[in-house]
Coordinates of C-alpha atoms in Angstrom, one line a residue:
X1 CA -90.0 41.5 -97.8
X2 CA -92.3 39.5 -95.5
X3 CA -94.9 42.1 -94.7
X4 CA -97.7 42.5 -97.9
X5 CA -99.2 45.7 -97.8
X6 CA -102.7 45.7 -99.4
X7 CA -102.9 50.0 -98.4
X8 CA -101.2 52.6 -97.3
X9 CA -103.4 55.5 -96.4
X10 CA -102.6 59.4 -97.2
X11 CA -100.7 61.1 -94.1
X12 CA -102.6 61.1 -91.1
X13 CA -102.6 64.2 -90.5
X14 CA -103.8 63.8 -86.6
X15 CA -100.6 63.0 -85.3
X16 CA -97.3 64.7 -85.8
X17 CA -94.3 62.8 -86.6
X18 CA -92.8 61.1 -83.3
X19 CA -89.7 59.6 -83.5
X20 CA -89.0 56.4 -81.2
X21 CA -85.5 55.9 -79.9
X22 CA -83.4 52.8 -80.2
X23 CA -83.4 51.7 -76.8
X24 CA -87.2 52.2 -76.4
X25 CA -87.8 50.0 -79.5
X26 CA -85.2 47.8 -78.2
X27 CA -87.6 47.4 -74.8
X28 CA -90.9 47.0 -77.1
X29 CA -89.4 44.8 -79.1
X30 CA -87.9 42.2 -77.0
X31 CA -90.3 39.6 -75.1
X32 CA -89.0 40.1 -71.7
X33 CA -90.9 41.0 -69.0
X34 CA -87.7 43.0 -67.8
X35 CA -87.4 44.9 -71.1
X36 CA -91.4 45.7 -71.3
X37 CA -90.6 47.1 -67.8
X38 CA -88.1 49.4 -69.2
X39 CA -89.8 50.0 -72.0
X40 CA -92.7 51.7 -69.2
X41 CA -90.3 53.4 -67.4
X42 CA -88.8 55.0 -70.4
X43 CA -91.9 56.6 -71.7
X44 CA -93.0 57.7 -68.1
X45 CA -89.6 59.8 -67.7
X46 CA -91.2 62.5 -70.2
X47 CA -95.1 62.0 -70.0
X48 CA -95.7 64.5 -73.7
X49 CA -98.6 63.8 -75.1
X50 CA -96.9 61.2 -77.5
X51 CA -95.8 59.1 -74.6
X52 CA -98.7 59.3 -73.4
X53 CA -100.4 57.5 -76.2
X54 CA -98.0 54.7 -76.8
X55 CA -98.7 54.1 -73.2
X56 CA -102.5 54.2 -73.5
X57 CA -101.7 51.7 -76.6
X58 CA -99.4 49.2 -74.6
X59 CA -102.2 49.1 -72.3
X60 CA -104.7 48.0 -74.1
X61 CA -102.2 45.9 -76.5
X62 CA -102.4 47.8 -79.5
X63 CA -98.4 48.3 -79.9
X64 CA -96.8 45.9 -83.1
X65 CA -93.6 45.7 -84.3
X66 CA -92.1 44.2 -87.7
X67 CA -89.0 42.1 -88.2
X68 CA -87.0 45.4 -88.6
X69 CA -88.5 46.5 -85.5
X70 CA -90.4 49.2 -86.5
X71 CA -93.2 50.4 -83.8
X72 CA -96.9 49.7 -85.1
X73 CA -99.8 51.3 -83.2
X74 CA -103.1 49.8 -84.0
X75 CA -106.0 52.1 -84.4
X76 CA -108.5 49.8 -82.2
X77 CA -109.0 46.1 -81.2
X78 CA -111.2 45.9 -84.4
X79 CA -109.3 47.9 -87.2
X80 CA -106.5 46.1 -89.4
X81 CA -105.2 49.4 -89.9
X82 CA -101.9 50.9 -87.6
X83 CA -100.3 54.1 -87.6
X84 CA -96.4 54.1 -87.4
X85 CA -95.5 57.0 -85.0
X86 CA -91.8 58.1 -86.8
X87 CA -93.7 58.7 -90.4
X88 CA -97.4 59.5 -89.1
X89 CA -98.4 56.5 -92.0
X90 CA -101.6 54.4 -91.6
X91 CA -100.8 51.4 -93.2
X92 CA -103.3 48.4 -93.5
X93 CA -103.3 44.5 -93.2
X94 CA -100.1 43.9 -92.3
X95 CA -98.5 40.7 -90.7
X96 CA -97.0 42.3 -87.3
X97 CA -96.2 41.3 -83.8
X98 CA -97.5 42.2 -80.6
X99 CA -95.9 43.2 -77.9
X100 CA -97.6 42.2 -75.1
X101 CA -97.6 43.2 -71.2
X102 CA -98.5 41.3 -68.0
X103 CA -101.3 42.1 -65.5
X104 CA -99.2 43.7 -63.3
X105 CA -97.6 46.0 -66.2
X106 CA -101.2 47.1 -66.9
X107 CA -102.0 48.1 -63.4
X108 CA -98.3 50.1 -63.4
X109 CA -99.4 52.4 -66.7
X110 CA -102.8 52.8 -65.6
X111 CA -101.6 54.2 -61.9
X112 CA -99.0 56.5 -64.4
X113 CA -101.7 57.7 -66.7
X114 CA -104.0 58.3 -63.5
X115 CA -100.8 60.2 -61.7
X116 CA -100.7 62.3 -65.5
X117 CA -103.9 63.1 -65.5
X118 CA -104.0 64.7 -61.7
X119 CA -101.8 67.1 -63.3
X120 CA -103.9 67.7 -66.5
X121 CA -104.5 71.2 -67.4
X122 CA -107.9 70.1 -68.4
X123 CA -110.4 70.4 -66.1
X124 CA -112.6 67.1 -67.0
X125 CA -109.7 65.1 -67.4
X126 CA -108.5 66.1 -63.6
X127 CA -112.2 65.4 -62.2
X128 CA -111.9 62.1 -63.7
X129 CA -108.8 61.3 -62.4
X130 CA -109.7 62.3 -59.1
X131 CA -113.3 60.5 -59.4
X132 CA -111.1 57.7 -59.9
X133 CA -108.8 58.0 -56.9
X134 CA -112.0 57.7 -55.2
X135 CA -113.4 54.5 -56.5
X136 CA -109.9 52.6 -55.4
X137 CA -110.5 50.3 -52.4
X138 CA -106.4 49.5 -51.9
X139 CA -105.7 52.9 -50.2
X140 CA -102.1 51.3 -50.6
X141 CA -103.0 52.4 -54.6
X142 CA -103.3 56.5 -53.7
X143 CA -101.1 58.8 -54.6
X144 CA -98.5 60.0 -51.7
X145 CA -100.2 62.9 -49.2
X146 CA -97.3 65.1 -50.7
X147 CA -98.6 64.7 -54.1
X148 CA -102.3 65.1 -52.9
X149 CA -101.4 68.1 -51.3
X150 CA -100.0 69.7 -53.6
X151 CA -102.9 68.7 -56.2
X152 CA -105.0 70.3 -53.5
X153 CA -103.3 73.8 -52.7
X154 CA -103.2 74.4 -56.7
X155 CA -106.9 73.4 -57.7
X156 CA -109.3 76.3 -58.3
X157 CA -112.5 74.4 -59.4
X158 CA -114.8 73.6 -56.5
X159 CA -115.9 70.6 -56.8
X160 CA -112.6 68.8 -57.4
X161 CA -111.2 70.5 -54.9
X162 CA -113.8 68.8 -52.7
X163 CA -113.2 65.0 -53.9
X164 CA -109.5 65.9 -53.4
X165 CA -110.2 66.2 -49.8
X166 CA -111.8 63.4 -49.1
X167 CA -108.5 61.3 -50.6
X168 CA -106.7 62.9 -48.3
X169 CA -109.2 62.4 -45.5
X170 CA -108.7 58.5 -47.1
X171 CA -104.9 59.3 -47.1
X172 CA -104.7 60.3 -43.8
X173 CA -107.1 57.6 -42.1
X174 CA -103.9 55.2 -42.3
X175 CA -102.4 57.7 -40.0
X176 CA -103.6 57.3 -36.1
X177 CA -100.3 59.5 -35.1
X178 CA -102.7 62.3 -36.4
X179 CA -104.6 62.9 -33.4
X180 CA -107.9 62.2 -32.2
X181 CA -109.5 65.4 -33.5
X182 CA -108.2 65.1 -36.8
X183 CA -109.1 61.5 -37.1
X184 CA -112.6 62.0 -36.2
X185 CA -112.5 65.3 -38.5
X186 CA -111.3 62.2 -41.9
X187 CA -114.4 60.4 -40.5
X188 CA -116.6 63.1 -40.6
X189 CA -115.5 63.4 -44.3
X190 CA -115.6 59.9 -45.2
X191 CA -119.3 59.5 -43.9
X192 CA -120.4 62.5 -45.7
X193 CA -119.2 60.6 -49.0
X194 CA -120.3 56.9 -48.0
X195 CA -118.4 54.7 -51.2
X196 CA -116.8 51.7 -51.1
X197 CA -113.3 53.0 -50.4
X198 CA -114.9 55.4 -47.2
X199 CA -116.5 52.6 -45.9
X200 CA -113.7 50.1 -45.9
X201 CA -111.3 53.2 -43.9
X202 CA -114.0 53.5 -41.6
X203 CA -114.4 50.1 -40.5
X204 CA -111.0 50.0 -40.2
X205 CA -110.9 53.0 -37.8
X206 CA -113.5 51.0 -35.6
X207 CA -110.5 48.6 -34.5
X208 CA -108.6 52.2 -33.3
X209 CA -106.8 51.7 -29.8
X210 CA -108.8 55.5 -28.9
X211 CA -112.0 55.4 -27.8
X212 CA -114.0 58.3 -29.1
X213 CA -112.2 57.6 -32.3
X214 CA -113.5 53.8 -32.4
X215 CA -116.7 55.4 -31.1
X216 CA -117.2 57.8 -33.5
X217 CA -116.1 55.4 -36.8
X218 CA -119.0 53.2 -35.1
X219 CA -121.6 55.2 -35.6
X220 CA -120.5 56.4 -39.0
X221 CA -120.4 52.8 -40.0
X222 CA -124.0 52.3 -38.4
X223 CA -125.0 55.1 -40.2
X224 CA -123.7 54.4 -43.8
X225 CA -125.1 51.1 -43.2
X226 CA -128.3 52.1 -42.6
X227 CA -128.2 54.1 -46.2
X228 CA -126.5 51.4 -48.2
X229 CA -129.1 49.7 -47.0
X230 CA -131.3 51.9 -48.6
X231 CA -130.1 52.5 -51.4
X232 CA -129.6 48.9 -52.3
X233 CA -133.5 48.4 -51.7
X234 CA -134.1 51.5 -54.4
X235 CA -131.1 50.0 -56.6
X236 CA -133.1 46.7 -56.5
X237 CA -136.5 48.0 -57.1
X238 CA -135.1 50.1 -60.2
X239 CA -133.6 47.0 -61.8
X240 CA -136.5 45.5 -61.0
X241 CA -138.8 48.0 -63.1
X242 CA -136.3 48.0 -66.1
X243 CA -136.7 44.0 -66.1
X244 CA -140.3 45.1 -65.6
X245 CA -140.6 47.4 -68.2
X246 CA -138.7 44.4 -71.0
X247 CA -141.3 41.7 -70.1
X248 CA -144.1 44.0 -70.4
X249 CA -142.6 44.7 -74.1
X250 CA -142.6 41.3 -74.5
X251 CA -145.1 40.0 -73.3
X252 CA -148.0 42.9 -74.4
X253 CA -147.9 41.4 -78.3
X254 CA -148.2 37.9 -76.5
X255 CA -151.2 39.3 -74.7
X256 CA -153.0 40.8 -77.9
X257 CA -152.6 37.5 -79.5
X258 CA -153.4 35.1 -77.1
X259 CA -156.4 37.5 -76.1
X260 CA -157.8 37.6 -79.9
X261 CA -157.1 34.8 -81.2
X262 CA -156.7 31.8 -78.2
X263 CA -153.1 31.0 -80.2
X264 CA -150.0 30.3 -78.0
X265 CA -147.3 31.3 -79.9
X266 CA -143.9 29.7 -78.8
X267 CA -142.3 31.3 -81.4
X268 CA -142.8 35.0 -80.0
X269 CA -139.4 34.9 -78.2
X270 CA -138.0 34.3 -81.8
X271 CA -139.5 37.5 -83.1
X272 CA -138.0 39.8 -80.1
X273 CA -134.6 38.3 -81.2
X274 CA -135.2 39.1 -85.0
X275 CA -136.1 42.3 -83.8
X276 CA -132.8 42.5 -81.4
X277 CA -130.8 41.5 -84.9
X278 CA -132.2 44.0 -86.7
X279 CA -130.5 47.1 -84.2
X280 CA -127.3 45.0 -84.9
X281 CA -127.4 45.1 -88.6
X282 CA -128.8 49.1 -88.9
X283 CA -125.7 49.2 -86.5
X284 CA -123.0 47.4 -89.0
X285 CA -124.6 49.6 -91.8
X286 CA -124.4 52.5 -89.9
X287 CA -121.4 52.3 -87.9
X288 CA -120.5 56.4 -87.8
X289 CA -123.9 57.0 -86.6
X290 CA -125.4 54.7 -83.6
X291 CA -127.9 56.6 -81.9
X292 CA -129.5 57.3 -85.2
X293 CA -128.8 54.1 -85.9
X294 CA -130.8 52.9 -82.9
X295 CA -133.7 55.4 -83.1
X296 CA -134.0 53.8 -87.4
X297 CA -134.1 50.6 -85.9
X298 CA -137.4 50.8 -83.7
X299 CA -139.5 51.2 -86.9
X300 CA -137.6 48.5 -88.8
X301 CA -137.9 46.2 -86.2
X302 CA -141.5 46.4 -86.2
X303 CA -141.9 46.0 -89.8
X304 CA -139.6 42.9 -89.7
X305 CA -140.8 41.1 -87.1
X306 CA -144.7 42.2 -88.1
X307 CA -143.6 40.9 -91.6
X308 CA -142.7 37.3 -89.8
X309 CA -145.8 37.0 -87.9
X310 CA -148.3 37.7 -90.6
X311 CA -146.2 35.3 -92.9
X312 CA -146.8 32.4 -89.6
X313 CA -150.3 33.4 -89.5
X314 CA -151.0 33.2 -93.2
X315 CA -149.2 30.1 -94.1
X316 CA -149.5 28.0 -90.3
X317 CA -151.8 29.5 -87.9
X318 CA -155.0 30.4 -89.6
X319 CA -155.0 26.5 -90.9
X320 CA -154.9 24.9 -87.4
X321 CA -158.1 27.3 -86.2
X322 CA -159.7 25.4 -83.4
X323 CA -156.4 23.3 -82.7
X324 CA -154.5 25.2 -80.1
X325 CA -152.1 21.8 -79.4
X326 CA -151.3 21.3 -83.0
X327 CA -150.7 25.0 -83.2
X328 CA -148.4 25.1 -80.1
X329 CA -146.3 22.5 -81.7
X330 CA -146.1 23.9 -85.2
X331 CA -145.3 27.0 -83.6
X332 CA -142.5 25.4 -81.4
X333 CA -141.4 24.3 -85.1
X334 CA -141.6 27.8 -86.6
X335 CA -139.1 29.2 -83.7
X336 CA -136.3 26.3 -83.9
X337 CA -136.6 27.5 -87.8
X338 CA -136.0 30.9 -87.2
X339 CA -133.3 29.9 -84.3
X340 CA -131.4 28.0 -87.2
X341 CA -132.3 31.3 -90.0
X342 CA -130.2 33.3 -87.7
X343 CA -127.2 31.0 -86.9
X344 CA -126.6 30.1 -90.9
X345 CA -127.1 33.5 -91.8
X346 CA -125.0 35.5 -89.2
X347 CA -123.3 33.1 -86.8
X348 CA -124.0 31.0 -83.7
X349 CA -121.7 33.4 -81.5
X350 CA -123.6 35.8 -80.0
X351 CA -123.3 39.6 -81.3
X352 CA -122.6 42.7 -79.2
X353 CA -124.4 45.5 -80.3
X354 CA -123.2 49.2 -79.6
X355 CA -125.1 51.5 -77.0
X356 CA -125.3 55.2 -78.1
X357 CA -123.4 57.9 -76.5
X358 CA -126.2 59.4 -75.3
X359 CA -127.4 56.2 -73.6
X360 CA -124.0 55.3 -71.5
X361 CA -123.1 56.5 -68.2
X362 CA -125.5 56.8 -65.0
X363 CA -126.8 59.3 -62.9
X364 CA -125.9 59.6 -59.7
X365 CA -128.4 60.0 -57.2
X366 CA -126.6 59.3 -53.4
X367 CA -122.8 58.2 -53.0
X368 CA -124.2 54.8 -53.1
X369 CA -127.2 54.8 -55.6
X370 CA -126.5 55.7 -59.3
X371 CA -128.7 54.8 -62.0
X372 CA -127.8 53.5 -65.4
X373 CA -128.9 55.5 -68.4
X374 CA -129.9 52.8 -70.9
X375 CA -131.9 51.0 -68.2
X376 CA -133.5 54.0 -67.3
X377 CA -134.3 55.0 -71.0
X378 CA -135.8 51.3 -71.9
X379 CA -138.7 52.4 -68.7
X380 CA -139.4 55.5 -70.4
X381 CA -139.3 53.6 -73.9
X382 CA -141.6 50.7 -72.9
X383 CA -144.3 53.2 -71.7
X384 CA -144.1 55.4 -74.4
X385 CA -144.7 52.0 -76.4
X386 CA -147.5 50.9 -73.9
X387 CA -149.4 54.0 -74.5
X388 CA -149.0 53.9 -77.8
X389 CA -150.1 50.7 -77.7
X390 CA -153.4 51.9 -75.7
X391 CA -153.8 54.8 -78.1
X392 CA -154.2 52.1 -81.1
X393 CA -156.6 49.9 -79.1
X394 CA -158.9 52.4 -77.5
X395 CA -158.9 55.3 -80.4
X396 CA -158.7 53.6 -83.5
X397 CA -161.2 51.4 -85.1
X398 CA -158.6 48.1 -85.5
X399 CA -158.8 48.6 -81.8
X400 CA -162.1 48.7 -81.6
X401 CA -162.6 45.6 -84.0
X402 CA -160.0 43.9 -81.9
X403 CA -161.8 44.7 -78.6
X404 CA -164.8 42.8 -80.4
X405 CA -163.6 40.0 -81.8
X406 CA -161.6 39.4 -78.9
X407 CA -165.0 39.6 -76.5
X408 CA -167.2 37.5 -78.9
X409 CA -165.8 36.4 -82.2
X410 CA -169.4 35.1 -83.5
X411 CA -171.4 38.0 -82.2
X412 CA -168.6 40.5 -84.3
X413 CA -168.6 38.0 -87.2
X414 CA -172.8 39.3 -87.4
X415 CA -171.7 42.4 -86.6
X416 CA -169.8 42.7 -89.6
X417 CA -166.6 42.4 -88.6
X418 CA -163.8 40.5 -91.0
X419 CA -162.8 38.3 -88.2
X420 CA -159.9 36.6 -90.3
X421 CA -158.7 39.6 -91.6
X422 CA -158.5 41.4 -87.4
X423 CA -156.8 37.9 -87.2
X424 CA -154.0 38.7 -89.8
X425 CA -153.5 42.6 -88.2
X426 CA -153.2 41.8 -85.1
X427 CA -151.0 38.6 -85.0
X428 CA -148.8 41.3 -87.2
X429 CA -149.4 44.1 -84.8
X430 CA -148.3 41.8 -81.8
X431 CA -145.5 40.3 -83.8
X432 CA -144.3 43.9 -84.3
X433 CA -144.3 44.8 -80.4
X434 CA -142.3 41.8 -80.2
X435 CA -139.5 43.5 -82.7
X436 CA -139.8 46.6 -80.3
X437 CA -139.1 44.8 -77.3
X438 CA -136.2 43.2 -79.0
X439 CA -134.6 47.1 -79.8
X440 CA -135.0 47.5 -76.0
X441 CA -133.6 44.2 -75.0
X442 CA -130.7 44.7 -77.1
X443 CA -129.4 47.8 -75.2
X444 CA -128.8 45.7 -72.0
X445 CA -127.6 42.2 -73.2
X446 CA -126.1 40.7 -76.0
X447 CA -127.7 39.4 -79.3
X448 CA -128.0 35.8 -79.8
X449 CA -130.0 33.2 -81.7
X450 CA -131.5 31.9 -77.7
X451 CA -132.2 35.3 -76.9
X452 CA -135.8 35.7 -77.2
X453 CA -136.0 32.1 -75.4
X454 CA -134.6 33.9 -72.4
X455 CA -137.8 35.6 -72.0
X456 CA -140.9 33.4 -73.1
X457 CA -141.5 31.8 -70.4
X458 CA -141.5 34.8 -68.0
X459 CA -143.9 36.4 -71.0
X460 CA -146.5 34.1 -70.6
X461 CA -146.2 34.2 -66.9
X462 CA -147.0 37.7 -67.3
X463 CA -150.0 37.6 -69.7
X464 CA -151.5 34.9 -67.3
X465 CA -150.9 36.8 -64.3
X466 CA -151.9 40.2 -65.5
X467 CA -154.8 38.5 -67.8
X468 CA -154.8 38.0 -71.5
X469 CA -156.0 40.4 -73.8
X470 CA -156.1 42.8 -71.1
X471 CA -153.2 45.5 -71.7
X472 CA -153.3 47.2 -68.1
X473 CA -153.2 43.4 -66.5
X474 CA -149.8 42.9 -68.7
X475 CA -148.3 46.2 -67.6
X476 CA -149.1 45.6 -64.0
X477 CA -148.4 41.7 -63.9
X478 CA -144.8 42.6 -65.8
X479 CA -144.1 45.5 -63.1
X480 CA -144.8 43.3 -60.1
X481 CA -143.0 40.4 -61.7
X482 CA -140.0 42.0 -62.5
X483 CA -139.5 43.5 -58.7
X484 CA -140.3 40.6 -57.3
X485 CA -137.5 38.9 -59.4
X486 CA -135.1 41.5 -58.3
X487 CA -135.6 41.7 -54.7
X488 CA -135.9 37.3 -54.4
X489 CA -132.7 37.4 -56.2
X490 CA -130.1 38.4 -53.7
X491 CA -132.0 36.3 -51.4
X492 CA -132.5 32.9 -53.2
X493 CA -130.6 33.0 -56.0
X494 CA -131.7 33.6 -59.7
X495 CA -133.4 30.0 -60.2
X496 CA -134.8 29.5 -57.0
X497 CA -136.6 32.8 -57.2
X498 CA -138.0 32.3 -60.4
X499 CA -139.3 28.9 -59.1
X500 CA -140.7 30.6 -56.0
X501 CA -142.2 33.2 -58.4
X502 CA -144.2 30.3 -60.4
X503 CA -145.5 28.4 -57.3
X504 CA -146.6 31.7 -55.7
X505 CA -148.5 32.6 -59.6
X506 CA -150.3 28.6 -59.3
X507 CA -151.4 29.5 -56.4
X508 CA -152.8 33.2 -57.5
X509 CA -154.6 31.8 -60.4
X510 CA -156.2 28.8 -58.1
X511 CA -158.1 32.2 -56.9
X512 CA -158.3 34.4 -59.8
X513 CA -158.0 31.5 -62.8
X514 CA -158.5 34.8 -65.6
X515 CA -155.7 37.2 -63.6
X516 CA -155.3 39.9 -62.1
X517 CA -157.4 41.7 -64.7
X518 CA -160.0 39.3 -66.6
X519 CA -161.3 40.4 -70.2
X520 CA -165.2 41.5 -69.7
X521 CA -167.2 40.5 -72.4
X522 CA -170.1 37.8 -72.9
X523 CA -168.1 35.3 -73.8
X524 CA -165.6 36.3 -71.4
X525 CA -168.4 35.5 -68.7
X526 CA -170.0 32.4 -69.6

């Protein structure tokens, strides 16, 4: 016996016994497009609920077989363990093959499992489905007006019962035998809805041989035009504040440091992305459990990164006092280190770490605006951090000590103050934001060794912008930088904007060389 069998599981109990029949294994098991094809057609005849899954499984190319040709369904793209469906067995590690479907096989079981799911007895499922049918530009992809009627005269719940309508409206546009009134009745529906798919019937109604139905799919299209329009302003300006909201995370620990102690720390892109790997590894330990996961990360980021900084301030920064060119090389040295740390100890490839439950999906605010929840949460996040941040700074007495050295180190030496050891907290302190930022970053991108490079650059623009040391300049200066990526973007293009951005920033500090917000203090002044 080829196969090796390392495990074999205790009866899983989920699934009752399903038993495949020959000629269906026959179709799974041979390579043939032409027997995959009847292997689909097979399990659509009776769509149970264990069809249903093998279907969902040969979709996303989880169905093996053996050399005996015994049907495998793997638990996940990850897993090495399968389930066979006639004993209800998880068995582990096995050496099985796949059988594999085409493209267009793909797109044939989804548009099955759709056409199940209209029917569902389920409620959510059936809004899905239909919420689906709606985001479907090819109107040659709907359902048959028989089948959408029918969905129609049977559904109770309001709501669905409304989307269902405006298929048929989408339906019933390809139909100009309907009559004027009825036509301009679907474009009265398709305007009050607005997607994709309801734009692309109405211009296509413009071209209508009738008049006041070409008229009338005019002014719908002028209208929706005007609110995509819009919208895709306030879609711009809220990816532009969650950009925002990352490079003030980033670059508010820059700030503190630059602001106390003169350093420029090219390795502060570095401590984001340790921060970044820490979610990932909280996240492998944790794998039942990653919102908690995720909220256990923010503190352990800080502490790891903080950890890292006070270590570079200790052992390199503190001995190249009064050398800021030596120290932005050895610091330049420190991050290639820590770029190389990461690759030996977890891998070059970059690492894709999971976002929360909670944290997926968006919220829809017109037909053509929706807002994504994990973006939306890291604006919320980064100013809860910011006024944390201000909290420290302005109520506590490191703050205050901070404040002072960072105004006049010699005049808050006399006064008393342990300059080197405000030094030490708040290199640590602004290493620690750094971790934070890196949580935050790692909701919307993946996790790499380059990551935190990704973002220095545009961190320093912000501190000199918004003015270092000054925490209300770096909030401000990493708002209005981040919008004013977003909306040059579509325009420009990502690189020319960002050199447009940097011309436009020489320029502003030609006229305002401290920023937008320049540290008061005497020595600030001279």
């Amino acid at each position: 016996m080829l196969l090796t069998v390392l495990f074999i599981s205790t009866v899983y109990a989920a699934e009752p016994d399903y038993e495949i029949s020959k000629s269906l294994k026959d179709s799974l098991t041979d390579s043939k497009a032409k027997s995959r094809d009847n292997a689909i057609a097979i399990l659509s005849e009776d769509l149970s609920e264990q069809n249903i899954l093998v279907l969902n499984k040969l979709k996303n190319g989880l169905v093996y077989y053996d050399s005996q040709k015994e049907i495998f369904l793997k638990e996940s793209v990850e897993s090495n363990c399968y389930i066979q469906p006639s004993t209800s067995q998880k068995v582990c590690n096995l050496k099985l093959r796949r059988s594999g479907i085409s493209t267009l096989q793909k797109k044939k079981i989804e548009s099955i499992l759709l056409k199940s799911a209209l029917f569902s007895s389920n409620d959510s499922d059936r809004a899905k489905a239909v919420k689906k049918l709606l985001e479907i530009e090819s109107q040659n992809d709907l359902p048959s007006e028989e089948t959408i009627d029918k969905l129609i005269r049977q559904e109770s719940q309001k709501e669905i019962y409304k989307d269902l309508k405006i298929v048929e409206a989408l339906i019933q546009s390809r139909s100009p035998e309907l009559g004027v009134q009825k036509l301009i009745s679907c474009i009265d529906i398709l305007e009050e809805k607005g997607n994709a798919a309801c734009i692309q019937a109405i211009d296509r109604l413009k071209l209508s041989t009738n008049s006041e139905v070409s008229q009338r799919a005019t002014k719908a299209a002028s209208s929706l035009s005007f609110s995509k329009s819009i919208s895709d302003f306030f879609e711009k300006i809220f990816f532009g504040l969650s950009l925002g909201s990352v490079l003030v995370l980033a670059a508010v620990g820059l700030s503190i440091t630059f602001g106390v102690m003169g350093v420029i720390n090219m390795a502060h892109g570095e401590l984001i992305m340790l921060g970044a790997y820490t979610v990932w590894i909280i996240q492998q330990i944790m794998p039942q459990s990653m919102g908690l996961a995720l909220f256990i990360s923010i503190p352990c980021a800080f502490i790891v990164s903080a950890f890292f900084g006070i270590l570079i301030e200790h052992f390199v920064i503190r001995h190249l006092s009064g050398r800021p060119l030596e120290t932005l090389l050895a610091t330049f040295g420190i991050s290639l280190i820590l770029q190389q740390l990461v690759r030996t100890l977890f891998s070059p490839l970059n690492r894709a770490v999971a976002t929360p439950e909670f944290l997926q999906g968006s919220v829809q605010i017109t037909s053509n605006l929706s807002i994504t929840c994990n973006r939306l949460s890291i604006i919320f996040f980064s100013l809860v951090v910011f006024a944390v941040i201000v909290l420290v700074m302005k109520k506590t007495r490191l703050g205050l000590e901070v404040r002072a050295v960072s105004q006049n180190r010699a005049i808050a030496k006399a006064m008393g103050i342990k300059a080197e050891k405000v030094d030490v907290l708040t290199f640590g302190l602004g290493s620690g934001i750094a971790g934070v930022a890196g949580v935050a970053l790692s909701q919307i991108t993946n996790v790499g060794p380059n990551l935190g490079q990704s973002y220095i650059i545009d961190s320093f623009m912000v501190v000199v912008f918004g003015g270092a040391g000054n925490l209300w300049g770096t909030l401000t200066g990493g708002l209005i930088m981040g919008i004013a990526n977003k909306l040059l973007e579509p325009v420009s293009g990502a690189m020319l904007s960002k050199i447009i951005i940097l011309i436009a920033l020489i320029l502003f500090i030609q006229k305002r060389p401290r920023g937008l917000f320049p540290q008061r203090g005497r020595a600030a002044e001279d």
